[in-house]
XYZ file of C-alpha atoms in Angstrom:
670
model
C -37.594 -10.767 -2.214
C -36.995 -8.660 0.590
C -33.497 -6.912 -0.085
C -33.389 -3.752 2.827
C -31.853 -6.362 5.439
C -29.025 -6.814 2.647
C -28.501 -3.214 1.775
C -25.952 -2.206 4.085
C -24.060 -5.001 3.183
C -24.542 -4.150 -0.910
C -23.419 -0.481 -0.203
C -20.025 -1.820 1.397
C -19.163 -4.632 -0.820
C -19.947 -2.072 -3.716
C -17.708 0.641 -2.516
C -15.189 -2.344 -2.107
C -15.233 -2.900 -5.486
C -15.208 0.281 -6.958
C -12.231 1.011 -5.432
C -10.768 -2.109 -7.084
C -11.957 -0.807 -10.597
C -9.747 2.895 -9.678
C -6.664 1.355 -8.023
C -6.736 -1.442 -10.996
C -7.778 0.766 -13.798
C -4.809 3.425 -12.417
C -2.878 0.232 -12.917
C -3.765 -0.890 -16.129
C -3.176 2.892 -17.467
C 0.452 2.967 -16.866
C 0.661 -1.028 -18.166
C -1.579 -0.939 -21.202
C -0.896 -4.929 -22.204
C -1.438 -6.538 -18.830
C -4.279 -8.495 -19.431
C -4.320 -9.615 -15.987
C -5.912 -6.338 -14.734
C -8.285 -6.397 -17.399
C -9.833 -10.006 -16.051
C -9.667 -8.213 -12.610
C -11.670 -4.995 -13.670
C -13.575 -7.405 -15.309
C -14.294 -9.470 -12.344
C -15.103 -6.393 -10.010
C -17.736 -5.082 -12.643
C -19.290 -8.739 -13.634
C -19.972 -9.132 -9.692
C -21.099 -5.388 -9.258
C -23.771 -6.092 -12.047
C -24.444 -9.103 -9.717
C -25.399 -7.295 -6.891
C -27.087 -4.593 -8.447
C -29.227 -6.409 -10.320
C -30.452 -8.872 -7.458
C -30.920 -5.757 -5.028
C -33.292 -4.141 -7.688
C -30.911 -1.311 -8.955
C -31.629 -2.053 -12.810
C -29.691 1.065 -14.115
C -26.378 0.535 -11.836
C -26.869 -2.852 -12.899
C -27.313 -1.973 -17.202
C -24.785 0.488 -17.016
C -21.843 -1.909 -15.168
C -23.495 -4.418 -18.182
C -22.386 -1.840 -21.096
C -19.111 -1.595 -19.532
C -18.430 -4.824 -18.937
C -19.042 -5.535 -22.488
C -16.068 -2.808 -22.847
C -13.612 -4.580 -20.783
C -14.567 -7.530 -22.461
C -13.800 -6.462 -25.521
C -10.525 -5.564 -24.219
C -8.998 -8.533 -22.790
C -9.911 -10.739 -25.839
C -7.769 -8.871 -27.987
C -10.957 -7.401 -30.086
C -10.345 -3.540 -28.654
C -7.297 -2.066 -28.000
C -6.928 -0.106 -24.944
C -6.250 4.023 -25.409
C -6.529 6.857 -22.944
C -9.952 7.987 -24.809
C -11.225 4.056 -23.992
C -9.813 4.426 -20.527
C -11.510 7.969 -19.723
C -14.965 6.668 -20.834
C -14.406 3.824 -18.640
C -13.274 6.502 -15.587
C -16.034 8.431 -16.462
C -18.839 4.893 -15.918
C -16.772 4.185 -12.566
C -17.643 8.015 -11.222
C -21.246 7.762 -12.284
C -21.948 3.829 -10.836
C -19.658 5.597 -7.598
C -22.597 8.421 -7.454
C -25.135 5.574 -7.825
C -24.021 3.868 -4.483
C -23.666 6.971 -2.747
C -27.355 8.178 -3.715
C -28.424 4.815 -2.682
C -26.594 4.863 0.591
C -28.484 8.523 1.057
C -31.631 6.744 0.964
C -32.269 7.052 -2.715
C -32.963 5.013 -5.769
C -29.749 4.855 -7.393
C -30.990 6.388 -10.460
C -28.686 8.592 -13.190
C -29.214 9.974 -16.387
C -26.291 8.296 -18.036
C -27.781 7.459 -22.231
C -24.473 9.952 -22.830
C -22.036 7.645 -21.183
C -23.635 4.508 -22.394
C -23.767 5.562 -25.609
C -19.965 6.368 -25.174
C -19.687 2.619 -24.783
C -21.933 1.327 -27.014
C -19.943 3.353 -29.685
C -16.591 1.829 -28.339
C -18.527 -2.111 -28.607
C -19.099 -1.386 -31.937
C -16.052 -0.363 -33.193
C -14.995 -4.093 -33.666
C -17.631 -6.068 -35.489
C -16.134 -8.847 -33.577
C -16.949 -7.458 -29.957
C -20.877 -8.080 -29.983
C -20.180 -11.697 -30.473
C -17.875 -11.805 -27.636
C -19.598 -9.944 -25.634
C -23.188 -12.251 -26.297
C -20.888 -15.235 -25.487
C -19.993 -13.941 -22.559
C -23.799 -13.237 -21.616
C -24.591 -16.552 -22.442
C -21.637 -18.040 -20.659
C -22.813 -16.137 -17.324
C -26.506 -17.128 -17.905
C -24.946 -20.688 -18.747
C -23.812 -20.217 -15.047
C -26.327 -18.946 -12.825
C -25.621 -21.503 -10.192
C -24.282 -18.919 -7.294
C -26.773 -20.708 -4.937
C -24.777 -24.106 -5.352
C -21.564 -24.420 -3.558
C -19.336 -27.050 -4.274
C -16.071 -27.949 -2.272
C -12.951 -29.071 -4.064
C -14.002 -33.120 -3.970
C -17.223 -32.024 -5.774
C -15.584 -29.727 -8.210
C -13.150 -32.626 -9.035
C -16.241 -35.142 -9.769
C -17.485 -32.592 -12.211
C -14.295 -31.564 -13.638
C -13.618 -35.869 -14.188
C -17.137 -36.555 -16.079
C -16.749 -33.812 -18.558
C -13.091 -35.127 -19.336
C -14.826 -38.498 -19.671
C -17.260 -37.152 -22.134
C -20.409 -36.844 -20.117
C -22.683 -33.725 -19.501
C -23.016 -31.731 -16.454
C -26.453 -30.234 -15.909
C -27.876 -27.755 -13.530
C -31.518 -27.485 -12.887
C -33.781 -25.371 -11.117
C -37.053 -27.010 -10.660
C -40.373 -25.183 -9.328
C -43.448 -26.801 -7.229
C -46.809 -25.108 -7.580
C -48.285 -23.390 -4.886
C -50.682 -25.368 -3.962
C -48.192 -28.450 -3.823
C -49.436 -30.095 -0.362
C -46.321 -32.486 -0.443
C -43.230 -30.839 -1.550
C -40.823 -34.058 0.540
C -42.512 -35.840 -1.580
C -42.868 -34.244 -5.263
C -38.730 -33.482 -4.473
C -38.151 -37.238 -3.869
C -40.068 -38.116 -7.588
C -38.009 -35.731 -9.113
C -34.955 -37.406 -7.673
C -35.671 -40.346 -8.762
C -36.297 -39.338 -12.582
C -32.726 -37.747 -12.122
C -30.987 -40.483 -10.994
C -32.770 -43.055 -13.687
C -30.833 -40.468 -16.132
C -27.650 -40.024 -14.344
C -25.956 -38.958 -10.837
C -26.985 -36.439 -8.751
C -24.030 -34.583 -6.965
C -25.319 -31.520 -5.493
C -28.896 -30.004 -4.317
C -29.290 -26.624 -2.726
C -30.713 -26.888 -0.047
C -29.271 -30.234 0.845
C -31.168 -33.783 0.748
C -31.973 -32.975 4.906
C -33.529 -30.095 4.338
C -35.657 -31.120 1.478
C -36.746 -33.912 3.150
C -37.915 -31.728 6.226
C -39.848 -29.269 3.070
C -37.185 -26.675 4.530
C -37.779 -24.770 1.890
C -39.964 -22.086 -0.669
C -41.412 -23.419 -3.717
C -37.934 -23.657 -5.649
C -34.768 -26.296 -5.533
C -31.694 -26.845 -7.597
C -29.757 -30.036 -8.290
C -25.950 -30.717 -10.250
C -25.982 -34.065 -11.908
C -24.205 -35.701 -14.490
C -25.583 -37.741 -16.901
C -25.559 -38.901 -21.346
C -29.087 -38.034 -21.726
C -30.047 -35.076 -23.729
C -31.476 -31.473 -22.290
C -34.861 -31.761 -23.477
C -35.346 -35.492 -22.512
C -34.287 -34.407 -18.832
C -37.088 -31.497 -18.874
C -39.767 -33.774 -20.339
C -39.691 -36.586 -17.790
C -39.114 -33.820 -14.730
C -42.533 -32.302 -16.230
C -44.508 -35.537 -16.025
C -43.978 -35.398 -11.960
C -46.990 -34.032 -10.893
C -47.452 -30.495 -9.158
C -44.263 -28.900 -11.208
C -44.584 -25.663 -12.207
C -41.438 -25.158 -13.939
C -38.001 -26.423 -14.948
C -35.029 -24.633 -16.203
C -32.094 -26.779 -17.246
C -28.588 -25.381 -18.550
C -25.239 -26.473 -18.996
C -22.762 -26.003 -15.879
C -18.881 -25.643 -16.664
C -16.327 -26.145 -13.990
C -13.802 -23.267 -15.179
C -16.420 -20.620 -15.546
C -17.782 -21.227 -12.310
C -14.670 -21.351 -10.196
C -14.604 -17.441 -11.987
C -17.787 -16.603 -11.042
C -16.853 -17.816 -7.320
C -13.449 -16.128 -7.622
C -15.400 -12.701 -8.224
C -18.550 -13.391 -6.017
C -18.785 -10.714 -3.208
C -18.459 -11.448 0.405
C -21.454 -11.684 2.432
C -20.526 -10.932 5.860
C -23.416 -10.166 7.538
C -26.227 -12.353 5.751
C -28.366 -13.526 8.302
C -28.559 -17.399 8.308
C -31.620 -19.899 8.480
C -32.257 -21.420 11.562
C -32.225 -24.656 9.674
C -29.103 -24.133 8.012
C -27.102 -23.067 11.668
C -28.288 -26.263 13.023
C -26.757 -28.284 9.651
C -23.674 -25.930 9.791
C -23.148 -26.690 13.632
C -23.364 -31.069 12.788
C -21.517 -30.939 9.897
C -18.594 -28.615 11.120
C -17.162 -27.929 7.653
C -14.178 -26.129 7.740
C -15.332 -23.675 4.660
C -18.742 -22.932 7.425
C -16.515 -22.071 9.911
C -13.976 -19.566 8.043
C -16.901 -17.812 6.429
C -18.266 -17.006 9.705
C -14.835 -15.483 10.688
C -15.542 -11.539 9.511
C -18.747 -9.595 11.068
C -19.960 -5.685 9.900
C -20.720 -4.538 13.145
C -22.435 -0.446 12.947
C -20.302 2.154 14.233
C -22.889 3.225 16.693
C -22.722 0.016 18.377
C -18.956 0.626 19.061
C -19.675 4.202 20.506
C -21.948 2.581 23.010
C -19.512 0.240 23.792
C -16.948 2.812 24.234
C -19.110 5.057 26.282
C -19.648 2.127 28.663
C -16.282 1.892 28.940
C -15.444 4.821 29.969
C -17.667 4.971 32.603
C -15.690 1.254 33.542
C -12.317 3.257 33.929
C -13.834 6.149 35.580
C -14.862 3.090 38.681
C -11.470 1.587 38.159
C -9.768 3.974 38.958
C -11.941 4.865 41.715
C -11.751 1.351 42.992
C -7.935 1.745 42.819
C -8.063 4.590 44.924
C -10.297 3.124 47.679
C -8.125 -0.228 47.780
C -5.508 1.663 48.355
C -7.111 3.677 51.415
C -8.481 0.756 52.985
C -5.055 -1.943 52.242
C -7.266 -5.304 52.193
C -5.338 -7.771 50.690
C -8.274 -9.668 48.997
C -9.808 -6.615 47.922
C -6.119 -4.923 46.468
C -6.106 -8.684 44.863
C -9.593 -8.139 43.647
C -8.590 -4.950 41.936
C -5.363 -6.043 40.748
C -7.021 -8.330 38.536
C -9.990 -6.225 37.657
C -7.347 -3.887 36.427
C -5.867 -6.259 34.301
C -8.965 -7.546 32.682
C -9.723 -4.260 31.912
C -6.646 -3.477 30.862
C -7.236 -6.463 27.884
C -10.664 -5.293 27.452
C -9.882 -1.572 26.719
C -7.277 -3.294 24.173
C -9.930 -5.017 22.384
C -12.385 -2.175 21.936
C -10.076 0.114 21.031
C -9.004 -2.575 17.962
C -12.474 -2.310 17.041
C -12.529 0.982 16.615
C -9.130 0.856 14.600
C -9.313 1.110 10.707
C -6.835 1.243 8.204
C -5.884 4.918 6.877
C -6.439 2.917 3.259
C -9.944 4.366 3.416
C -8.775 7.490 3.270
C -6.141 7.284 0.765
C -7.590 5.289 -1.487
C -9.651 8.193 -2.918
C -6.182 9.861 -3.779
C -4.953 8.329 -6.697
C -8.044 8.924 -8.684
C -8.344 12.803 -8.234
C -3.980 12.945 -8.538
C -4.788 11.749 -12.376
C -7.980 14.226 -13.022
C -5.883 17.124 -11.569
C -2.820 16.499 -13.316
C -4.775 16.380 -16.702
C -6.696 19.571 -15.963
C -3.390 21.382 -14.816
C -1.395 19.581 -18.081
C 1.181 18.245 -14.925
C 2.202 15.286 -15.103
C 2.301 13.370 -11.380
C 3.499 10.686 -9.956
C 1.669 9.609 -6.811
C 3.442 7.279 -4.121
C 1.954 6.462 -1.056
C 3.513 4.483 1.852
C 2.173 3.198 4.946
C -1.927 2.847 3.723
C -2.093 0.314 6.070
C -1.402 2.674 9.203
C -4.877 2.318 11.260
C -6.496 4.818 13.227
C -9.316 5.607 15.627
C -12.610 5.364 13.104
C -13.163 8.742 14.087
C -10.254 10.134 13.393
C -10.652 8.648 10.346
C -13.917 10.638 9.473
C -12.537 13.849 10.301
C -9.020 13.542 8.372
C -10.066 13.017 4.572
C -11.062 16.850 3.907
C -7.721 18.337 5.064
C -5.635 15.607 3.005
C -7.612 16.609 0.058
C -7.368 20.004 0.379
C -3.277 19.556 0.966
C -2.571 17.323 -1.827
C -4.528 19.406 -4.217
C -2.719 22.617 -2.984
C 0.556 20.561 -4.040
C -0.916 19.728 -7.186
C -1.625 23.573 -8.062
C 1.164 25.299 -6.328
C 3.683 22.639 -5.698
C 4.578 20.994 -8.640
C 5.558 22.678 -12.045
C 4.018 22.400 -15.017
C 6.263 20.101 -17.269
C 8.238 22.977 -19.153
C 9.074 24.690 -16.231
C 10.832 21.698 -14.726
C 12.803 20.780 -18.141
C 14.189 24.329 -17.932
C 15.014 23.792 -14.111
C 16.804 20.668 -14.850
C 14.049 18.668 -12.856
C 12.430 15.367 -14.548
C 9.041 16.602 -16.509
C 6.932 14.383 -14.061
C 6.892 15.744 -10.445
C 6.522 13.336 -7.413
C 3.670 13.443 -4.323
C 4.405 11.364 -1.586
C 1.812 10.502 1.039
C 3.489 8.728 4.076
C 1.800 7.240 7.226
C 3.725 5.843 10.294
C 2.904 5.036 13.864
C 5.494 6.373 16.585
C 4.338 6.170 19.805
C 0.599 7.100 20.519
C 0.593 8.729 17.501
C 0.345 8.437 13.892
C 2.050 10.809 11.640
C 0.733 11.607 8.072
C 3.236 13.619 5.481
C 2.319 15.031 2.450
C 5.622 15.955 0.078
C 6.182 17.123 -2.808
C 9.194 17.915 -5.276
C 7.936 21.177 -6.795
C 8.796 24.956 -6.223
C 8.829 25.221 -2.334
C 7.758 28.046 -0.281
C 9.377 31.553 -1.469
C 10.068 32.878 2.665
C 10.098 36.261 1.229
C 7.020 36.230 -0.461
C 5.420 35.132 2.625
C 7.338 37.435 5.159
C 6.188 40.495 2.345
C 2.016 39.754 2.691
C 2.315 38.880 6.426
C 3.681 42.005 7.128
C 1.388 44.036 4.089
C -1.491 41.724 6.157
C -0.678 42.984 9.751
C 0.556 39.373 11.037
C 4.114 40.356 11.634
C 5.959 43.358 12.075
C 9.545 43.910 9.755
C 11.634 43.301 13.284
C 9.782 39.960 13.793
C 10.151 38.783 10.351
C 14.077 39.042 11.261
C 14.403 36.599 13.537
C 11.747 34.030 12.701
C 12.847 30.853 11.996
C 12.008 29.294 8.268
C 9.412 27.136 10.317
C 7.685 29.735 11.522
C 7.429 31.675 8.344
C 6.228 29.083 6.843
C 3.245 28.587 9.594
C 2.159 32.229 8.716
C 0.322 30.355 5.445
C -1.940 28.648 7.646
C -3.051 32.170 9.133
C -7.074 32.776 7.998
C -7.196 34.281 4.896
C -3.126 33.788 3.575
C -2.355 33.265 0.615
C 1.112 33.590 -1.742
C -0.593 32.547 -5.015
C -0.584 35.386 -7.463
C -3.763 33.854 -9.109
C -6.702 31.881 -7.680
C -7.769 29.072 -9.491
C -10.846 26.962 -9.445
C -8.589 23.915 -7.928
C -6.707 25.960 -5.057
C -4.389 28.662 -4.347
C -1.384 27.743 -1.731
C -2.492 28.710 1.556
C -6.347 29.673 0.848
C -7.926 27.440 3.365
C -4.719 25.889 5.032
C -6.393 27.668 8.171
C -9.350 25.360 8.007
C -6.781 22.607 8.077
C -5.181 23.455 10.902
C -8.168 24.227 12.819
C -9.674 20.453 11.945
C -6.240 19.051 12.848
C -5.985 21.000 15.889
C -9.425 19.890 16.952
C -8.869 16.114 16.603
C -5.801 16.475 19.046
C -2.989 16.722 16.428
C -0.566 19.294 14.972
C 0.842 20.600 11.541
C 3.912 21.947 10.927
C 5.232 22.649 7.338
C 8.807 22.658 5.896
C 10.129 23.787 2.781
C 13.200 24.477 0.480
C 12.527 26.987 -2.080
C 13.294 25.018 -5.567
C 13.383 21.619 -3.593
C 9.839 21.358 -2.481
C 7.656 21.007 0.730
C 6.650 18.725 3.188
C 3.526 18.956 5.627
C 3.886 17.300 8.477
C 0.502 16.037 10.248
C 0.823 14.657 13.876
C -2.689 12.892 14.997
C -3.552 10.904 18.259
C -4.301 7.028 17.539
C -7.758 7.410 19.585
C -9.303 9.660 21.300
C -11.241 8.453 23.707
C -8.743 7.214 26.664
C -5.290 8.350 26.794
C -2.608 7.736 29.807
C -1.924 11.065 31.335
C 0.471 11.841 33.808
C -1.761 13.756 36.860
C -0.084 17.114 38.445
C -0.483 18.978 41.338
C -0.817 23.097 41.092
C -1.764 24.261 44.044
C -5.140 22.302 45.633
C -5.948 21.796 41.758
C -5.304 18.474 39.624
C -4.228 18.720 36.105
C -3.294 16.071 33.377
C -0.516 16.156 30.953
C -0.958 14.104 27.815
C 2.176 10.890 28.623
C 2.291 10.976 24.654
C 4.046 14.342 24.626
C 6.685 13.913 27.565
C 9.611 13.612 27.678
C 10.689 13.367 31.374
C 10.203 14.643 34.541
C 12.830 16.767 36.602
C 12.890 18.270 40.307
C 15.502 21.428 39.341
C 16.659 24.016 41.885
C 15.487 27.722 41.568
C 18.955 28.811 41.596
C 19.434 26.587 38.333
C 16.789 28.896 36.755
C 18.570 31.445 34.138
C 16.660 34.471 32.356
C 17.385 34.946 28.504
C 14.981 38.379 27.170
C 12.544 38.253 30.080
C 12.121 33.926 29.298
C 12.667 31.703 32.039
C 15.004 29.161 31.064
C 17.095 26.140 32.304
C 19.871 23.965 30.698
C 18.393 20.932 30.812
C 21.257 18.368 29.344
C 23.275 20.533 26.734
C 19.948 22.445 25.743
C 18.134 25.388 26.129
C 14.825 24.823 27.220
C 12.175 27.531 28.265
C 9.833 27.061 31.531
C 6.213 27.662 31.429
C 4.580 28.110 35.134
C 1.233 27.009 34.527
C -0.004 28.439 38.096
C 0.731 31.902 36.084
C -1.004 30.535 32.824
C -4.451 29.156 34.720
C -4.163 31.804 37.192
C -4.450 29.172 40.153
C -5.077 30.854 43.432
C -2.232 30.505 45.463
C -2.586 28.526 49.237
C 0.383 26.515 49.255
C 3.706 27.923 50.342
C 6.455 27.902 48.007
C 10.143 26.003 47.589
C 13.311 26.333 47.472
C 12.747 23.784 44.156
C 10.641 23.212 40.575
C 8.869 19.990 40.006
C 9.006 20.278 35.556
C 7.753 18.253 32.980
C 9.733 18.505 29.996
C 7.045 18.164 27.081
C 7.905 18.160 23.261
C 6.335 19.500 20.081
C 7.757 18.285 16.739
C 11.754 19.580 17.756
C 10.758 22.062 20.265
C 10.341 21.299 23.714
C 9.330 23.183 27.460
C 9.125 22.640 30.792
C 6.289 22.911 32.422
C 6.582 24.131 36.414
C 4.001 22.408 38.646
C 3.940 21.763 42.331
C 3.995 17.874 42.736
C 3.584 14.789 40.701
C 0.974 12.444 41.175
C 1.615 9.521 39.008
C 0.677 8.362 35.833
C -3.048 7.140 34.773
C -5.732 6.271 31.848
C -8.044 8.702 31.764
C -11.151 9.546 29.928
C -11.429 12.377 27.690
C -14.296 14.343 28.237
C -15.343 17.299 26.397
C -15.845 20.821 27.605
C -19.252 21.112 25.458
C -20.257 24.060 23.266
C -20.083 27.048 26.162
C -16.141 26.742 27.239
C -14.521 26.561 23.678
C -11.294 27.744 22.712
C -9.976 27.887 26.314
C -6.255 28.596 25.863
C -4.148 25.750 26.921
C -6.752 23.188 27.907
C -7.859 20.481 25.406
C -10.995 18.623 27.708
C -11.407 17.345 31.312
C -11.728 14.074 32.956
C -13.309 12.267 36.202
C -10.959 11.051 38.603
C -11.829 7.873 40.483
C -12.738 9.788 43.994
C -15.157 12.238 41.698
C -12.590 15.174 40.855
C -12.839 16.631 38.146
C -9.220 17.585 36.215
C -8.338 19.289 33.523
C -6.264 18.457 30.482
C -3.526 20.553 29.121
C -3.039 20.901 25.772
C 0.276 21.133 26.067
C 1.063 21.806 22.106
C -0.272 25.329 22.888
C 2.420 25.867 25.469
C 4.907 25.472 23.421
C 6.020 28.884 21.192
């Protein structure tokens, strides 16, 4: 069997089942008496085993089978769950995950797991009845290897009724000889034999395909009879040019269980003859199975790049239409703008994936780290369904891992310390994601020791980051932000897990490279919260185009509160900083002409055009020379040679071919 075409589907489905195993095992650890969880785990393991065996990854299938035996003993009350058993099963899942990742990296999927298998066998051998139960489970599986035949509810009802009336349901697989000349004729003769002994319920392929010889050498049949299995096999073998016949019992209940756990094949090619059959039958089930398809992310990237060019040309057309002022042209451009807007929404939605893909790795990681540190941790996750652009998802995982490890290692105290402080023994780490405007916010909170302001300022002064005078006037948030400076750490001892602050500069740099920001809020003795703000997408953003002398700049709408025109006489100066009283708040002013050293060409007026921007709870006013208007633009990188330019996050090509720089407003707020 050629399996390469199914490899991507196998890898994706395997990852989903491994995640389900991890998730249900964690729940089982908290509720060891809940056998429904054991059944879910068993089904995932059973499906993974079948998929692995089909794809030819025998080591993966063997380890899963051995784990399946242990799970079968648990669900049949022959093995009592305890932490040691769960640890071995968790280790088995880890090994399975390593094998799948190896396969994904074009490896063989082989791994030395003999010791792990020995441990599973020892658990299995701990109960004499377990081996029998495992054998029964294996026999049941063999006796229901009918995954090629799909049955609807009516056919299942017929088979169930025959069982109740004392008839036998059989599954037969018939293979013709390779030199068979008239395959359809031989199939007809086999059907005649079966119909003389009972009633045929279903065949695979179906009758029309068998008549057209649209199959290789084998076909499958489900039928109802009162005759013996040996008699049926003997009569079928009397038909000439039959190579082999295998017959086994068919049980409706077991078939249903296997179908419920079967992998959902989302990208399996459909043979042409089956495609025609689906079109003629119009079965609802077939239509449902074709509602989802897997698309390579590279194709979505190409689609996004093409659409970005369309956005640029759309802007150019809109500008031409405005200059020409032709009614029909204006109408066409408006229609194109609406259609391309809908297309943009679809393209961006296609690239959006649930952040659960990142969050789902954390419960397992927290469990292991808590054991290593002898701590009790309750990890709470909210908003896992929140969606982000795929490019952001791919980058945000490592920073979140680092922040959670920091909270575990140096945030949450040990049970003994927490008892002395009057806290519950079990510490809480909360991971929360939610949408707000065009941004996604991710908060990592803990109820641990918090950050010691005095300790941070002393370390920062010793490292030469700040002076004593600066430390005395800094806000708490500014002080806490110091722990994200390169090499900064307040940890007394550096563990192999983390030191609070070590590497947080990398976390900050990664988040800022994605167009996001991170802030820290903490209260000593009560805990800390790391808040991450990320853009929904990195490709197409809405901006306000502004003029600074004869140059054009773009300010992201997501960071704008509002715009205003103020008189120069309303500007005040505090500590050599120009500020205005804006709606009862003191807002510092930043002259973009001075920041970007724009050559002065136009004469100054007696008023300022100001863009009020925000960053968390801080705000600032950007002084510009004029507002051009709102526009959707394509964010382009400045390349490898123009990195780390202050307050510039990229550039865009406008409709008239001009280049406008995109302002990083976060960098302008202190």
